[in-house]
Amino acid sequence: MSFGQSVPSRRALLAAAALLPLAGRPAEAATAPRRAQHYYDRAAALAGDDPVLRALVKALAPDLTMPEPKPLGPLRIFDDVAVVGTTFVQATALFTSGGIVLIDAMGSPDDAEKIIVPGLRAVGADPAQIKYVVVAHGHADHFGGAQFLADRYGARVMMSRSDWDLIAAGRPANAPERDLEIADGQKLTVGGTTIAFHHTPGHTPGTVSSIFPVHWRGRRHTAMFWGGTNPPAATADKRTTLASVLAFAATMRRAGVVVELTNHGGVDDGLTRIEQLRAGTTGAANPFVIGRARTQRFMKVMEVMMRGRIAQDEETSAARGRPAPACC
């Protein structure tokens, strides 16, 4: 292949695929767009009685209402991973031999000082060892405590360029000072642990999802961390999210991901799984280790629900007398 040829990237091909109907649809029906309910029903069927997938279907539904946050006791959910925060939003600490990588920093300096710092101490970690704060996306409930941690412990704050720009344009309260930019495909190695970052835009222009190793009772597993779940308002951004879901699912498949993590434990039954671990009701098993097939089904459910949300947008546009864009 010569360097002069123009070849579509894998991400571009997957973005184009996001505009196509679900596989298996009869060719003769290709001109008849599916109704949103078709996708919602299919997602529910894919979820079956799996509590993780059922929670995801509910979280991606258009009528979702977020519950009031309640205290959440800090807990190590793996040998080298702890979750601190509230029932609404969590920060995830990855412990390495070279220090702590914290994914997200909750909503304010007060959250960092009164929840993250004592939470890390409660699980036997020294918050002074926070080397990096990785902001998965540029919403206030994820970056609000980052500057406090940077000022107190010298932590470097990392975010995609697009979301640094998002924050700069909006100038929200408690925004961190611009620091390190996360490139698509970038790897960060701290101690002996390497985290791979992947741009998964849609929730925000620069949402970042990650893949990294975790250990449970000494055994190594490969984990993914999905950076932003709630569907964005604009249909175009929903299409971008759909393309990101397809691309990241393929990346997960190649990496052999068996662990699913997010920053809002209410969207994936994560809060229930945390309490199961706390109570010791799972025995030797870790409920966050769900296997390759279920992590792929997790992404498939997200894909189908996103197609439903796009179809619902189109139905709403048609009902208002505006031409609907091409169906997904």
Coordinates of C-alpha atoms in Angstrom, one line a residue:
M1 CA 0.0 0.0 0.0
S2 CA 1.5 3.4 -1.0
F3 CA 1.3 6.3 1.3
G4 CA -0.4 8.3 -1.4
Q5 CA -3.6 6.2 -1.2
S6 CA -6.5 7.5 0.8
V7 CA -7.8 4.7 3.0
P8 CA -10.7 5.1 5.4
S9 CA -9.7 4.6 9.0
R10 CA -11.4 1.9 11.2
R11 CA -13.1 4.6 13.2
A12 CA -14.5 6.2 10.0
L13 CA -15.8 2.8 8.7
L14 CA -17.5 2.1 12.1
A15 CA -19.0 5.6 12.0
A16 CA -20.5 4.8 8.6
A17 CA -21.7 1.5 10.0
A18 CA -23.5 3.3 12.7
L19 CA -25.8 4.7 10.1
L20 CA -26.8 1.3 8.8
P21 CA -29.7 -0.9 10.1
L22 CA -29.1 -3.7 12.5
A23 CA -27.7 -6.9 10.9
G24 CA -30.2 -9.4 9.8
R25 CA -32.8 -7.0 8.6
P26 CA -34.4 -8.2 5.4
A27 CA -33.2 -6.4 2.3
E28 CA -36.7 -5.7 1.1
A29 CA -37.5 -3.9 4.3
A30 CA -34.4 -1.6 4.1
T31 CA -36.5 1.4 3.1
A32 CA -38.9 1.1 6.0
P33 CA -37.4 2.7 9.1
R34 CA -37.7 0.8 12.3
R35 CA -39.7 2.5 15.1
A36 CA -37.9 3.4 18.3
Q37 CA -39.9 0.8 20.2
H38 CA -38.5 -2.0 18.0
Y39 CA -35.0 -1.2 19.2
Y40 CA -36.1 -0.8 22.9
D41 CA -37.8 -4.2 22.7
R42 CA -34.8 -5.8 21.1
A43 CA -32.5 -4.3 23.8
A44 CA -34.8 -5.7 26.5
A45 CA -34.7 -9.1 24.8
L46 CA -30.8 -9.0 24.6
A47 CA -30.7 -8.0 28.3
G48 CA -33.0 -10.9 29.4
D49 CA -32.7 -11.4 33.1
D50 CA -29.1 -10.1 33.4
P51 CA -29.3 -7.4 36.1
V52 CA -26.3 -5.5 34.6
L53 CA -27.9 -5.3 31.2
R54 CA -31.4 -4.6 32.5
A55 CA -30.0 -1.7 34.4
L56 CA -28.3 -0.4 31.2
V57 CA -31.5 -0.6 29.3
K58 CA -33.3 1.5 32.0
A59 CA -30.4 4.0 32.1
L60 CA -30.6 4.6 28.4
A61 CA -34.3 5.0 28.2
P62 CA -35.7 8.4 27.3
D63 CA -37.8 8.7 30.5
L64 CA -34.9 8.2 32.9
T65 CA -34.9 10.3 36.1
M66 CA -31.7 10.4 38.2
P67 CA -32.1 9.6 41.9
E68 CA -30.9 11.9 44.7
P69 CA -27.3 11.0 45.7
K70 CA -26.7 9.2 48.9
P71 CA -23.5 8.3 50.7
L72 CA -21.6 5.4 49.4
G73 CA -19.0 3.7 51.5
P74 CA -15.6 3.5 49.9
L75 CA -14.5 0.0 48.8
R76 CA -11.8 -1.9 47.1
I77 CA -13.6 -3.7 44.3
F78 CA -10.4 -5.3 43.1
D79 CA -7.0 -5.8 44.8
D80 CA -5.8 -2.7 43.0
V81 CA -9.0 -0.7 42.3
A82 CA -11.2 1.2 44.8
V83 CA -14.4 3.2 44.3
V84 CA -15.2 6.3 46.3
G85 CA -18.1 8.7 45.9
T86 CA -21.9 8.8 46.3
T87 CA -24.6 6.7 44.8
F88 CA -24.9 9.3 42.0
V89 CA -21.2 9.6 40.8
Q90 CA -18.0 7.8 41.7
A91 CA -14.3 8.3 41.4
T92 CA -12.3 5.2 40.6
A93 CA -8.7 4.8 42.0
L94 CA -6.3 2.5 40.3
F95 CA -3.4 1.6 42.6
T96 CA 0.0 1.0 40.9
S97 CA 3.5 0.5 42.2
G98 CA 4.2 4.0 41.0
G99 CA 1.3 5.8 42.6
I100 CA -2.5 6.2 42.2
V101 CA -4.3 7.0 38.9
L102 CA -7.7 8.5 39.8
I103 CA -10.4 8.4 37.1
D104 CA -12.7 11.3 37.7
A105 CA -12.8 13.7 40.7
M106 CA -16.5 14.2 41.5
G107 CA -18.2 17.6 41.5
S108 CA -16.3 20.1 43.7
P109 CA -13.3 20.7 45.9
D110 CA -15.5 19.9 48.9
D111 CA -16.2 16.5 47.4
A112 CA -12.5 15.9 46.9
E113 CA -11.6 16.9 50.4
K114 CA -14.5 15.3 52.3
I115 CA -15.2 12.2 50.1
I116 CA -12.3 11.3 47.9
V117 CA -9.4 11.9 50.4
P118 CA -10.9 10.2 53.4
G119 CA -12.3 7.5 51.1
L120 CA -8.9 6.6 49.9
R121 CA -7.5 6.5 53.4
A122 CA -10.4 4.2 54.4
V123 CA -9.3 1.6 51.9
G124 CA -5.6 1.8 53.0
A125 CA -4.3 4.2 50.4
D126 CA -2.4 7.5 50.8
P127 CA -4.1 10.3 48.7
A128 CA -0.7 12.0 48.5
Q129 CA 0.2 9.2 46.1
I130 CA -2.3 10.4 43.5
K131 CA -0.1 11.1 40.4
Y132 CA -2.8 11.6 37.8
V133 CA -6.4 12.6 37.7
V134 CA -8.0 11.3 34.5
V135 CA -11.2 13.2 33.7
A136 CA -13.3 10.9 31.6
H137 CA -15.4 13.8 30.3
G138 CA -15.8 17.5 30.8
H139 CA -18.9 17.6 33.0
A140 CA -18.7 19.2 36.4
D141 CA -19.6 16.1 38.3
H142 CA -16.4 14.5 37.0
F143 CA -13.8 17.4 37.1
G144 CA -15.0 19.4 40.1
G145 CA -12.4 18.1 42.6
A146 CA -9.5 17.8 40.2
Q147 CA -7.8 21.2 40.9
F148 CA -8.0 20.6 44.6
L149 CA -6.1 17.3 44.2
A150 CA -3.6 19.0 41.8
D151 CA -3.0 21.8 44.3
R152 CA -2.7 19.7 47.4
Y153 CA -0.8 16.7 46.0
G154 CA 0.7 17.8 42.8
A155 CA -1.4 15.5 40.7
R156 CA -1.4 16.1 36.9
V157 CA -4.9 16.5 35.4
M158 CA -5.6 14.7 32.1
M159 CA -8.5 15.3 29.7
S160 CA -9.0 15.2 26.0
R161 CA -8.3 18.3 24.0
S162 CA -11.9 18.6 23.0
D163 CA -13.2 18.6 26.5
W164 CA -10.5 21.0 27.7
D165 CA -11.9 23.3 25.0
L166 CA -15.4 22.5 26.2
I167 CA -14.5 23.7 29.7
A168 CA -12.6 26.7 28.4
A169 CA -15.6 27.8 26.4
G170 CA -18.1 27.4 29.2
R171 CA -15.9 28.6 32.1
P172 CA -17.8 26.5 34.7
A173 CA -17.1 26.7 38.4
N174 CA -14.3 24.5 39.8
A175 CA -12.8 23.9 36.4
P176 CA -9.2 22.6 36.6
E177 CA -6.4 24.6 35.0
R178 CA -5.5 23.2 31.6
D179 CA -2.9 20.6 31.9
L180 CA -2.3 17.3 30.0
E181 CA -4.2 16.3 26.9
I182 CA -5.2 12.7 26.2
A183 CA -4.7 11.6 22.6
D184 CA -6.8 8.8 21.1
G185 CA -4.9 5.6 21.6
Q186 CA -2.5 7.1 24.1
K187 CA -1.0 4.8 26.8
L188 CA -0.1 5.9 30.3
T189 CA 2.3 3.7 32.3
V190 CA 2.6 4.3 36.0
G191 CA 4.7 1.8 37.9
G192 CA 4.1 -1.5 36.1
T193 CA 0.5 -0.7 35.0
T194 CA -0.4 0.6 31.6
I195 CA -3.7 2.3 30.8
A196 CA -4.9 2.7 27.2
F197 CA -7.1 5.7 26.5
H198 CA -9.6 5.7 23.6
H199 CA -11.7 8.7 22.5
T200 CA -15.4 7.8 22.6
P201 CA -17.1 11.1 21.8
G202 CA -20.8 11.7 22.0
H203 CA -21.7 12.2 25.6
T204 CA -19.3 15.1 25.3
P205 CA -17.1 16.0 22.3
G206 CA -14.0 14.4 24.0
T207 CA -15.3 11.6 26.2
V208 CA -12.5 9.1 27.0
S209 CA -12.9 5.4 27.8
S210 CA -10.1 3.3 29.1
I211 CA -8.7 -0.3 29.1
F212 CA -6.3 -1.4 31.9
P213 CA -5.4 -4.5 33.9
V214 CA -6.9 -5.2 37.3
H215 CA -6.3 -8.0 39.8
W216 CA -8.7 -10.0 41.9
R217 CA -7.2 -12.2 44.6
G218 CA -4.0 -12.1 42.6
R219 CA -5.4 -13.0 39.3
R220 CA -5.1 -10.6 36.4
H221 CA -8.1 -9.5 34.3
T222 CA -8.6 -6.9 31.6
A223 CA -11.0 -4.1 32.5
M224 CA -12.8 -1.4 30.5
F225 CA -14.0 1.9 31.9
W226 CA -16.8 3.5 29.8
G227 CA -16.4 7.3 30.1
G228 CA -19.9 8.7 29.5
T229 CA -23.3 6.8 29.3
N230 CA -26.2 9.3 29.2
P231 CA -27.3 9.9 25.6
P232 CA -26.7 13.5 24.5
A233 CA -29.6 15.7 23.5
A234 CA -28.7 16.3 19.8
T235 CA -29.4 13.6 17.3
A236 CA -26.0 14.2 15.6
D237 CA -24.3 13.6 18.9
K238 CA -26.3 10.4 19.5
R239 CA -25.0 9.2 16.1
T240 CA -21.4 10.1 17.3
T241 CA -22.1 8.1 20.4
L242 CA -23.3 5.1 18.4
A243 CA -20.1 5.2 16.3
S244 CA -18.0 5.3 19.5
V245 CA -19.9 2.3 21.0
L246 CA -19.1 0.3 17.8
A247 CA -15.5 1.3 17.8
F248 CA -14.9 0.7 21.5
A249 CA -16.7 -2.7 21.4
A250 CA -14.2 -3.8 18.7
T251 CA -11.3 -2.5 20.8
M252 CA -12.6 -4.4 23.8
R253 CA -12.9 -7.5 21.8
R254 CA -9.3 -7.4 20.6
A255 CA -8.1 -6.6 24.2
G256 CA -10.0 -9.5 25.7
V257 CA -11.9 -7.3 28.2
V258 CA -13.8 -9.3 30.9
V259 CA -14.5 -6.5 33.4
E260 CA -17.0 -3.7 32.9
L261 CA -16.7 -0.4 34.9
T262 CA -18.4 3.0 34.7
N263 CA -18.4 6.3 36.7
H264 CA -22.1 6.2 37.5
G265 CA -22.8 2.9 39.3
G266 CA -26.5 3.3 38.9
V267 CA -26.4 2.7 35.1
D268 CA -25.0 -0.8 35.2
D269 CA -26.1 -2.3 38.5
G270 CA -22.7 -1.3 39.8
L271 CA -24.0 -0.1 43.1
T272 CA -25.6 -3.4 43.8
R273 CA -22.4 -5.2 42.9
I274 CA -20.4 -3.0 45.2
E275 CA -22.7 -3.9 48.1
Q276 CA -22.5 -7.6 47.2
L277 CA -18.7 -7.4 47.5
R278 CA -19.0 -5.4 50.8
A279 CA -21.3 -8.0 52.2
G280 CA -19.2 -10.9 51.0
T281 CA -22.2 -12.6 49.4
T282 CA -20.3 -13.4 46.1
G283 CA -17.9 -15.8 47.6
A284 CA -14.6 -16.0 45.7
A285 CA -16.3 -14.5 42.6
N286 CA -16.1 -10.8 41.7
P287 CA -19.4 -9.6 40.2
F288 CA -17.5 -7.0 38.0
V289 CA -15.7 -9.8 36.2
I290 CA -18.5 -10.6 33.7
G291 CA -16.6 -12.3 30.9
R292 CA -16.0 -11.5 27.3
A293 CA -19.4 -12.4 26.1
R294 CA -21.3 -10.3 28.6
T295 CA -19.0 -7.3 28.1
Q296 CA -19.7 -7.5 24.4
R297 CA -23.4 -7.9 25.0
F298 CA -23.2 -4.8 27.3
M299 CA -21.9 -2.8 24.3
K300 CA -24.5 -4.4 22.0
V301 CA -27.3 -3.3 24.3
M302 CA -25.9 0.2 24.4
E303 CA -25.8 0.1 20.6
V304 CA -29.4 -1.0 20.2
M305 CA -30.7 1.5 22.7
M306 CA -28.8 4.3 21.0
R307 CA -30.4 3.3 17.7
G308 CA -33.7 3.5 19.4
R309 CA -33.0 7.0 20.8
I310 CA -32.0 8.1 17.3
A311 CA -35.2 6.6 15.8
Q312 CA -37.2 8.4 18.5
D313 CA -35.6 11.7 17.6
E314 CA -36.6 11.1 14.0
E315 CA -40.2 10.2 14.9
T316 CA -40.4 13.4 17.0
S317 CA -39.1 15.5 14.0
A318 CA -41.6 13.8 11.7
A319 CA -44.5 14.5 14.1
R320 CA -43.5 18.2 14.2
G321 CA -43.7 18.4 10.4
R322 CA -39.9 18.5 9.8
P323 CA -38.2 16.2 7.4
A324 CA -36.6 13.3 9.4
P325 CA -33.0 12.6 8.7
A326 CA -32.0 9.2 7.3
C327 CA -32.8 6.4 9.7
C328 CA -30.0 4.6 11.6

